[in-house]
Amino acid sequence: MLHMQHEPGTPHDARANQRRYWRGVVRWTWLGLAGWLLVTCAVSWFAGTFNRWTVAGTPAGFWLAAQGAIVAYLLIIVLHGWVMDRLEARRQDSESIGQGLTSPSTSTTP
């Protein structure tokens, strides 16, 4: 089967980069939502089991629901933001390379 090579910077290349970017955004958003659901359900599901232990005089199930889940949510948010920044930077680099520009990491401006 004959495959046509496309020059960098063509509309086909830009559309492929855009699709790849949005696939990554959707994938990581779903993973973040799955993590949120897992934390939310796991804390309530295992609260009885966790209550066998205490943390600072408080049943562990209550402590995890009040404190641990919030920390987990914040970690999910920070991870999602970090990944989205990396995806955006990768997309901008591929667009600038596709347009014949140098990437910001390789420019030598004084």
mmCIF file of N, CA and C in Angstrom:
data_model
loop_
_atom_site.group_PDB
_atom_site.id
_atom_site.type_symbol
_atom_site.label_atom_id
_atom_site.label_comp_id
_atom_site.label_asym_id
_atom_site.label_seq_id
_atom_site.Cartn_x
_atom_site.Cartn_y
_atom_site.Cartn_z
ATOM 1 N N MET A 1 0.838 -1.170 0.000
ATOM 2 C CA MET A 1 0.000 0.000 0.000
ATOM 3 C C MET A 1 0.891 1.244 0.000
ATOM 4 N N LEU A 2 0.575 2.188 -0.819
ATOM 5 C CA LEU A 2 1.363 3.391 -0.990
ATOM 6 C C LEU A 2 0.950 4.438 0.050
ATOM 7 N N HIS A 3 1.919 4.928 0.823
ATOM 8 C CA HIS A 3 1.662 5.977 1.804
ATOM 9 C C HIS A 3 2.270 7.270 1.294
ATOM 10 N N MET A 4 1.484 8.327 1.339
ATOM 11 C CA MET A 4 1.985 9.626 0.905
ATOM 12 C C MET A 4 2.635 10.325 2.092
ATOM 13 N N GLN A 5 3.798 10.871 1.875
ATOM 14 C CA GLN A 5 4.471 11.645 2.897
ATOM 15 C C GLN A 5 3.993 13.086 2.786
ATOM 16 N N HIS A 6 3.668 13.667 3.941
ATOM 17 C CA HIS A 6 3.228 15.062 3.965
ATOM 18 C C HIS A 6 4.360 15.915 4.508
ATOM 19 N N GLU A 7 4.526 17.061 3.913
ATOM 20 C CA GLU A 7 5.535 18.002 4.377
ATOM 21 C C GLU A 7 5.107 18.549 5.738
ATOM 22 N N PRO A 8 6.072 18.760 6.653
ATOM 23 C CA PRO A 8 5.718 19.391 7.929
ATOM 24 C C PRO A 8 5.116 20.759 7.684
ATOM 25 N N GLY A 9 4.103 21.083 8.453
ATOM 26 C CA GLY A 9 3.459 22.378 8.316
ATOM 27 C C GLY A 9 2.272 22.358 7.388
ATOM 28 N N THR A 10 1.953 21.219 6.778
ATOM 29 C CA THR A 10 0.790 21.149 5.909
ATOM 30 C C THR A 10 -0.465 21.078 6.763
ATOM 31 N N PRO A 11 -1.620 21.423 6.185
ATOM 32 C CA PRO A 11 -2.877 21.346 6.941
ATOM 33 C C PRO A 11 -3.140 19.939 7.492
ATOM 34 N N HIS A 12 -2.718 18.904 6.743
ATOM 35 C CA HIS A 12 -2.908 17.534 7.217
ATOM 36 C C HIS A 12 -2.130 17.298 8.507
ATOM 37 N N ASP A 13 -0.889 17.769 8.552
ATOM 38 C CA ASP A 13 -0.041 17.616 9.722
ATOM 39 C C ASP A 13 -0.621 18.378 10.920
ATOM 40 N N ALA A 14 -1.130 19.570 10.685
ATOM 41 C CA ALA A 14 -1.715 20.378 11.751
ATOM 42 C C ALA A 14 -2.958 19.706 12.322
ATOM 43 N N ARG A 15 -3.780 19.146 11.453
ATOM 44 C CA ARG A 15 -4.985 18.444 11.926
ATOM 45 C C ARG A 15 -4.612 17.209 12.737
ATOM 46 N N ALA A 16 -3.587 16.480 12.310
ATOM 47 C CA ALA A 16 -3.149 15.292 13.043
ATOM 48 C C ALA A 16 -2.627 15.693 14.426
ATOM 49 N N ASN A 17 -1.860 16.778 14.497
ATOM 50 C CA ASN A 17 -1.370 17.257 15.789
ATOM 51 C C ASN A 17 -2.517 17.692 16.692
ATOM 52 N N GLN A 18 -3.502 18.355 16.110
ATOM 53 C CA GLN A 18 -4.665 18.806 16.883
ATOM 54 C C GLN A 18 -5.456 17.615 17.419
ATOM 55 N N ARG A 19 -5.649 16.593 16.588
ATOM 56 C CA ARG A 19 -6.361 15.389 17.041
ATOM 57 C C ARG A 19 -5.597 14.687 18.160
ATOM 58 N N ARG A 20 -4.289 14.591 17.999
ATOM 59 C CA ARG A 20 -3.453 13.955 19.019
ATOM 60 C C ARG A 20 -3.537 14.728 20.334
ATOM 61 N N TYR A 21 -3.500 16.046 20.263
ATOM 62 C CA TYR A 21 -3.594 16.887 21.447
ATOM 63 C C TYR A 21 -4.922 16.660 22.170
ATOM 64 N N TRP A 22 -6.034 16.726 21.432
ATOM 65 C CA TRP A 22 -7.338 16.573 22.062
ATOM 66 C C TRP A 22 -7.565 15.161 22.579
ATOM 67 N N ARG A 23 -6.984 14.160 21.911
ATOM 68 C CA ARG A 23 -7.068 12.791 22.445
ATOM 69 C C ARG A 23 -6.386 12.717 23.807
ATOM 70 N N GLY A 24 -5.233 13.351 23.929
ATOM 71 C CA GLY A 24 -4.525 13.380 25.208
ATOM 72 C C GLY A 24 -5.310 14.124 26.278
ATOM 73 N N VAL A 25 -5.915 15.260 25.907
ATOM 74 C CA VAL A 25 -6.706 16.035 26.863
ATOM 75 C C VAL A 25 -7.882 15.202 27.369
ATOM 76 N N VAL A 26 -8.596 14.578 26.460
ATOM 77 C CA VAL A 26 -9.761 13.773 26.853
ATOM 78 C C VAL A 26 -9.323 12.577 27.700
ATOM 79 N N ARG A 27 -8.248 11.917 27.293
ATOM 80 C CA ARG A 27 -7.757 10.755 28.052
ATOM 81 C C ARG A 27 -7.398 11.150 29.476
ATOM 82 N N TRP A 28 -6.636 12.211 29.664
ATOM 83 C CA TRP A 28 -6.221 12.607 31.003
ATOM 84 C C TRP A 28 -7.374 13.168 31.823
ATOM 85 N N THR A 29 -8.347 13.793 31.176
ATOM 86 C CA THR A 29 -9.524 14.262 31.896
ATOM 87 C C THR A 29 -10.330 13.083 32.427
ATOM 88 N N TRP A 30 -10.511 12.062 31.602
ATOM 89 C CA TRP A 30 -11.223 10.863 32.058
ATOM 90 C C TRP A 30 -10.458 10.159 33.169
ATOM 91 N N LEU A 31 -9.143 10.098 33.066
ATOM 92 C CA LEU A 31 -8.358 9.484 34.134
ATOM 93 C C LEU A 31 -8.486 10.263 35.447
ATOM 94 N N GLY A 32 -8.512 11.573 35.357
ATOM 95 C CA GLY A 32 -8.715 12.397 36.552
ATOM 96 C C GLY A 32 -10.083 12.160 37.170
ATOM 97 N N LEU A 33 -11.110 12.075 36.322
ATOM 98 C CA LEU A 33 -12.450 11.795 36.833
ATOM 99 C C LEU A 33 -12.543 10.402 37.441
ATOM 100 N N ALA A 34 -11.871 9.436 36.843
ATOM 101 C CA ALA A 34 -11.857 8.077 37.396
ATOM 102 C C ALA A 34 -11.145 8.070 38.752
ATOM 103 N N GLY A 35 -10.050 8.817 38.877
ATOM 104 C CA GLY A 35 -9.358 8.921 40.161
ATOM 105 C C GLY A 35 -10.235 9.559 41.217
ATOM 106 N N TRP A 36 -10.948 10.615 40.832
ATOM 107 C CA TRP A 36 -11.872 11.278 41.753
ATOM 108 C C TRP A 36 -12.955 10.303 42.214
ATOM 109 N N LEU A 37 -13.531 9.559 41.287
ATOM 110 C CA LEU A 37 -14.572 8.593 41.626
ATOM 111 C C LEU A 37 -14.019 7.483 42.519
ATOM 112 N N LEU A 38 -12.829 7.015 42.214
ATOM 113 C CA LEU A 38 -12.206 5.967 43.015
ATOM 114 C C LEU A 38 -11.968 6.433 44.451
ATOM 115 N N VAL A 39 -11.426 7.638 44.614
ATOM 116 C CA VAL A 39 -11.189 8.166 45.958
ATOM 117 C C VAL A 39 -12.517 8.334 46.693
ATOM 118 N N THR A 40 -13.505 8.902 46.032
ATOM 119 C CA THR A 40 -14.795 9.150 46.657
ATOM 120 C C THR A 40 -15.458 7.847 47.109
ATOM 121 N N CYS A 41 -15.470 6.852 46.238
ATOM 122 C CA CYS A 41 -16.128 5.587 46.569
ATOM 123 C C CYS A 41 -15.308 4.751 47.539
ATOM 124 N N ALA A 42 -13.994 4.756 47.402
ATOM 125 C CA ALA A 42 -13.141 3.925 48.262
ATOM 126 C C ALA A 42 -13.215 4.372 49.715
ATOM 127 N N VAL A 43 -13.252 5.673 49.943
ATOM 128 C CA VAL A 43 -13.297 6.165 51.323
ATOM 129 C C VAL A 43 -14.596 5.732 51.986
ATOM 130 N N SER A 44 -15.723 5.885 51.298
ATOM 131 C CA SER A 44 -16.989 5.493 51.916
ATOM 132 C C SER A 44 -17.135 3.974 51.980
ATOM 133 N N TRP A 45 -16.646 3.261 50.988
ATOM 134 C CA TRP A 45 -16.766 1.809 50.968
ATOM 135 C C TRP A 45 -15.966 1.155 52.096
ATOM 136 N N PHE A 46 -14.767 1.659 52.331
ATOM 137 C CA PHE A 46 -13.889 1.063 53.330
ATOM 138 C C PHE A 46 -13.890 1.811 54.657
ATOM 139 N N ALA A 47 -14.821 2.728 54.863
ATOM 140 C CA ALA A 47 -14.835 3.516 56.099
ATOM 141 C C ALA A 47 -14.949 2.625 57.326
ATOM 142 N N GLY A 48 -15.793 1.599 57.280
ATOM 143 C CA GLY A 48 -15.938 0.693 58.422
ATOM 144 C C GLY A 48 -14.640 -0.033 58.733
ATOM 145 N N THR A 49 -13.950 -0.456 57.692
ATOM 146 C CA THR A 49 -12.666 -1.140 57.880
ATOM 147 C C THR A 49 -11.626 -0.187 58.445
ATOM 148 N N PHE A 50 -11.596 1.030 57.932
ATOM 149 C CA PHE A 50 -10.621 2.012 58.399
ATOM 150 C C PHE A 50 -10.887 2.450 59.833
ATOM 151 N N ASN A 51 -12.136 2.359 60.279
ATOM 152 C CA ASN A 51 -12.473 2.813 61.632
ATOM 153 C C ASN A 51 -11.894 1.918 62.719
ATOM 154 N N ARG A 52 -11.305 0.807 62.361
ATOM 155 C CA ARG A 52 -10.635 -0.042 63.350
ATOM 156 C C ARG A 52 -9.408 0.663 63.925
ATOM 157 N N TRP A 53 -8.840 1.566 63.172
ATOM 158 C CA TRP A 53 -7.660 2.317 63.602
ATOM 159 C C TRP A 53 -8.057 3.744 63.933
ATOM 160 N N THR A 54 -7.189 4.404 64.665
ATOM 161 C CA THR A 54 -7.436 5.808 64.973
ATOM 162 C C THR A 54 -6.253 6.657 64.519
ATOM 163 N N VAL A 55 -6.564 7.875 64.169
ATOM 164 C CA VAL A 55 -5.555 8.867 63.791
ATOM 165 C C VAL A 55 -5.813 10.086 64.671
ATOM 166 N N ALA A 56 -4.874 10.368 65.558
ATOM 167 C CA ALA A 56 -4.995 11.500 66.489
ATOM 168 C C ALA A 56 -6.287 11.407 67.297
ATOM 169 N N GLY A 57 -6.659 10.192 67.719
ATOM 170 C CA GLY A 57 -7.847 9.996 68.541
ATOM 171 C C GLY A 57 -9.153 9.971 67.767
ATOM 172 N N THR A 58 -9.089 10.075 66.440
ATOM 173 C CA THR A 58 -10.277 10.075 65.591
ATOM 174 C C THR A 58 -10.298 8.787 64.778
ATOM 175 N N PRO A 59 -11.483 8.172 64.592
ATOM 176 C CA PRO A 59 -11.526 6.973 63.743
ATOM 177 C C PRO A 59 -10.929 7.257 62.360
ATOM 178 N N ALA A 60 -10.123 6.324 61.870
ATOM 179 C CA ALA A 60 -9.395 6.543 60.612
ATOM 180 C C ALA A 60 -10.334 6.751 59.426
ATOM 181 N N GLY A 61 -11.478 6.088 59.403
ATOM 182 C CA GLY A 61 -12.430 6.273 58.297
ATOM 183 C C GLY A 61 -12.914 7.711 58.218
ATOM 184 N N PHE A 62 -13.230 8.291 59.381
ATOM 185 C CA PHE A 62 -13.652 9.685 59.421
ATOM 186 C C PHE A 62 -12.513 10.605 59.008
ATOM 187 N N TRP A 63 -11.299 10.323 59.508
ATOM 188 C CA TRP A 63 -10.150 11.157 59.188
ATOM 189 C C TRP A 63 -9.854 11.129 57.688
ATOM 190 N N LEU A 64 -9.914 9.932 57.085
ATOM 191 C CA LEU A 64 -9.654 9.825 55.644
ATOM 192 C C LEU A 64 -10.704 10.567 54.837
ATOM 193 N N ALA A 65 -11.958 10.490 55.269
ATOM 194 C CA ALA A 65 -13.015 11.203 54.546
ATOM 195 C C ALA A 65 -12.839 12.715 54.671
ATOM 196 N N ALA A 66 -12.441 13.163 55.865
ATOM 197 C CA ALA A 66 -12.331 14.601 56.094
ATOM 198 C C ALA A 66 -11.034 15.203 55.578
ATOM 199 N N GLN A 67 -9.928 14.467 55.690
ATOM 200 C CA GLN A 67 -8.632 15.026 55.333
ATOM 201 C C GLN A 67 -7.973 14.328 54.148
ATOM 202 N N GLY A 68 -7.918 13.022 54.195
ATOM 203 C CA GLY A 68 -7.209 12.254 53.170
ATOM 204 C C GLY A 68 -7.804 12.413 51.785
ATOM 205 N N ALA A 69 -9.137 12.437 51.694
ATOM 206 C CA ALA A 69 -9.776 12.586 50.390
ATOM 207 C C ALA A 69 -9.476 13.961 49.790
ATOM 208 N N ILE A 70 -9.470 14.975 50.643
ATOM 209 C CA ILE A 70 -9.173 16.325 50.147
ATOM 210 C C ILE A 70 -7.749 16.387 49.604
ATOM 211 N N VAL A 71 -6.816 15.777 50.297
ATOM 212 C CA VAL A 71 -5.432 15.745 49.821
ATOM 213 C C VAL A 71 -5.355 14.996 48.488
ATOM 214 N N ALA A 72 -6.067 13.881 48.384
ATOM 215 C CA ALA A 72 -6.077 13.115 47.126
ATOM 216 C C ALA A 72 -6.672 13.941 45.994
ATOM 217 N N TYR A 73 -7.755 14.683 46.266
ATOM 218 C CA TYR A 73 -8.354 15.533 45.233
ATOM 219 C C TYR A 73 -7.366 16.601 44.769
ATOM 220 N N LEU A 74 -6.665 17.213 45.724
ATOM 221 C CA LEU A 74 -5.678 18.232 45.354
ATOM 222 C C LEU A 74 -4.552 17.640 44.511
ATOM 223 N N LEU A 75 -4.118 16.430 44.855
ATOM 224 C CA LEU A 75 -3.086 15.774 44.049
ATOM 225 C C LEU A 75 -3.581 15.487 42.637
ATOM 226 N N ILE A 76 -4.824 15.075 42.512
ATOM 227 C CA ILE A 76 -5.399 14.829 41.181
ATOM 228 C C ILE A 76 -5.426 16.126 40.378
ATOM 229 N N ILE A 77 -5.816 17.221 41.012
ATOM 230 C CA ILE A 77 -5.883 18.520 40.324
ATOM 231 C C ILE A 77 -4.498 18.975 39.887
ATOM 232 N N VAL A 78 -3.515 18.862 40.779
ATOM 233 C CA VAL A 78 -2.150 19.291 40.455
ATOM 234 C C VAL A 78 -1.582 18.432 39.321
ATOM 235 N N LEU A 79 -1.770 17.118 39.406
ATOM 236 C CA LEU A 79 -1.291 16.225 38.349
ATOM 237 C C LEU A 79 -1.957 16.550 37.013
ATOM 238 N N HIS A 80 -3.251 16.794 37.039
ATOM 239 C CA HIS A 80 -3.975 17.125 35.801
ATOM 240 C C HIS A 80 -3.443 18.424 35.199
ATOM 241 N N GLY A 81 -3.239 19.431 36.023
ATOM 242 C CA GLY A 81 -2.697 20.699 35.530
ATOM 243 C C GLY A 81 -1.306 20.550 34.949
ATOM 244 N N TRP A 82 -0.459 19.780 35.614
ATOM 245 C CA TRP A 82 0.906 19.554 35.129
ATOM 246 C C TRP A 82 0.890 18.836 33.784
ATOM 247 N N VAL A 83 0.061 17.803 33.668
ATOM 248 C CA VAL A 83 -0.024 17.054 32.405
ATOM 249 C C VAL A 83 -0.578 17.938 31.294
ATOM 250 N N MET A 84 -1.589 18.751 31.588
ATOM 251 C CA MET A 84 -2.163 19.637 30.564
ATOM 252 C C MET A 84 -1.136 20.672 30.104
ATOM 253 N N ASP A 85 -0.323 21.180 31.023
ATOM 254 C CA ASP A 85 0.752 22.111 30.634
ATOM 255 C C ASP A 85 1.737 21.443 29.680
ATOM 256 N N ARG A 86 2.096 20.208 29.981
ATOM 257 C CA ARG A 86 3.037 19.478 29.110
ATOM 258 C C ARG A 86 2.422 19.211 27.739
ATOM 259 N N LEU A 87 1.145 18.820 27.705
ATOM 260 C CA LEU A 87 0.480 18.589 26.419
ATOM 261 C C LEU A 87 0.419 19.873 25.598
ATOM 262 N N GLU A 88 0.096 20.974 26.245
ATOM 263 C CA GLU A 88 0.019 22.265 25.559
ATOM 264 C C GLU A 88 1.385 22.684 25.032
ATOM 265 N N ALA A 89 2.429 22.514 25.830
ATOM 266 C CA ALA A 89 3.774 22.875 25.377
ATOM 267 C C ALA A 89 4.199 22.015 24.192
ATOM 268 N N ARG A 90 3.888 20.732 24.247
ATOM 269 C CA ARG A 90 4.234 19.832 23.147
ATOM 270 C C ARG A 90 3.487 20.237 21.870
ATOM 271 N N ARG A 91 2.221 20.643 22.024
ATOM 272 C CA ARG A 91 1.441 21.067 20.856
ATOM 273 C C ARG A 91 2.010 22.357 20.274
ATOM 274 N N GLN A 92 2.375 23.298 21.131
ATOM 275 C CA GLN A 92 2.937 24.557 20.638
ATOM 276 C C GLN A 92 4.274 24.326 19.952
ATOM 277 N N ASP A 93 5.103 23.431 20.497
ATOM 278 C CA ASP A 93 6.380 23.119 19.852
ATOM 279 C C ASP A 93 6.162 22.503 18.484
ATOM 280 N N SER A 94 5.213 21.578 18.374
ATOM 281 C CA SER A 94 4.988 20.937 17.083
ATOM 282 C C SER A 94 4.405 21.918 16.080
ATOM 283 N N GLU A 95 3.588 22.871 16.548
ATOM 284 C CA GLU A 95 3.049 23.883 15.633
ATOM 285 C C GLU A 95 4.157 24.824 15.156
ATOM 286 N N SER A 96 5.047 25.238 16.064
ATOM 287 C CA SER A 96 6.103 26.165 15.654
ATOM 288 C C SER A 96 7.109 25.477 14.737
ATOM 289 N N ILE A 97 7.390 24.201 14.978
ATOM 290 C CA ILE A 97 8.285 23.459 14.092
ATOM 291 C C ILE A 97 7.621 23.254 12.734
ATOM 292 N N GLY A 98 6.311 22.976 12.761
ATOM 293 C CA GLY A 98 5.571 22.781 11.514
ATOM 294 C C GLY A 98 5.495 24.043 10.673
ATOM 295 N N GLN A 99 5.571 25.209 11.317
ATOM 296 C CA GLN A 99 5.530 26.474 10.583
ATOM 297 C C GLN A 99 6.928 26.951 10.199
ATOM 298 N N GLY A 100 7.931 26.147 10.516
ATOM 299 C CA GLY A 100 9.296 26.522 10.164
ATOM 300 C C GLY A 100 9.967 27.423 11.166
ATOM 301 N N LEU A 101 9.356 27.595 12.322
ATOM 302 C CA LEU A 101 9.935 28.438 13.375
ATOM 303 C C LEU A 101 10.769 27.560 14.291
ATOM 304 N N THR A 102 11.679 28.180 15.008
ATOM 305 C CA THR A 102 12.453 27.400 15.975
ATOM 306 C C THR A 102 11.628 27.276 17.244
ATOM 307 N N SER A 103 11.836 26.197 17.972
ATOM 308 C CA SER A 103 11.104 26.000 19.215
ATOM 309 C C SER A 103 11.658 26.934 20.280
ATOM 310 N N PRO A 104 10.837 27.340 21.254
ATOM 311 C CA PRO A 104 11.307 28.271 22.280
ATOM 312 C C PRO A 104 12.480 27.723 23.089
ATOM 313 N N SER A 105 12.570 26.417 23.239
ATOM 314 C CA SER A 105 13.652 25.854 24.035
ATOM 315 C C SER A 105 14.997 25.900 23.308
ATOM 316 N N THR A 106 14.971 26.076 21.992
ATOM 317 C CA THR A 106 16.234 26.098 21.242
ATOM 318 C C THR A 106 16.609 27.480 20.748
ATOM 319 N N SER A 107 15.779 28.492 21.038
ATOM 320 C CA SER A 107 16.114 29.827 20.542
ATOM 321 C C SER A 107 17.271 30.395 21.359
ATOM 322 N N THR A 108 18.029 31.247 20.732
ATOM 323 C CA THR A 108 19.210 31.821 21.378
ATOM 324 C C THR A 108 19.088 33.332 21.475
ATOM 325 N N THR A 109 17.988 33.805 22.054
ATOM 326 C CA THR A 109 17.826 35.229 22.222
ATOM 327 C C THR A 109 18.601 35.703 23.445
ATOM 328 N N PRO A 110 19.277 36.825 23.332
ATOM 329 C CA PRO A 110 20.063 37.314 24.468
ATOM 330 C C PRO A 110 19.218 37.873 25.578
#
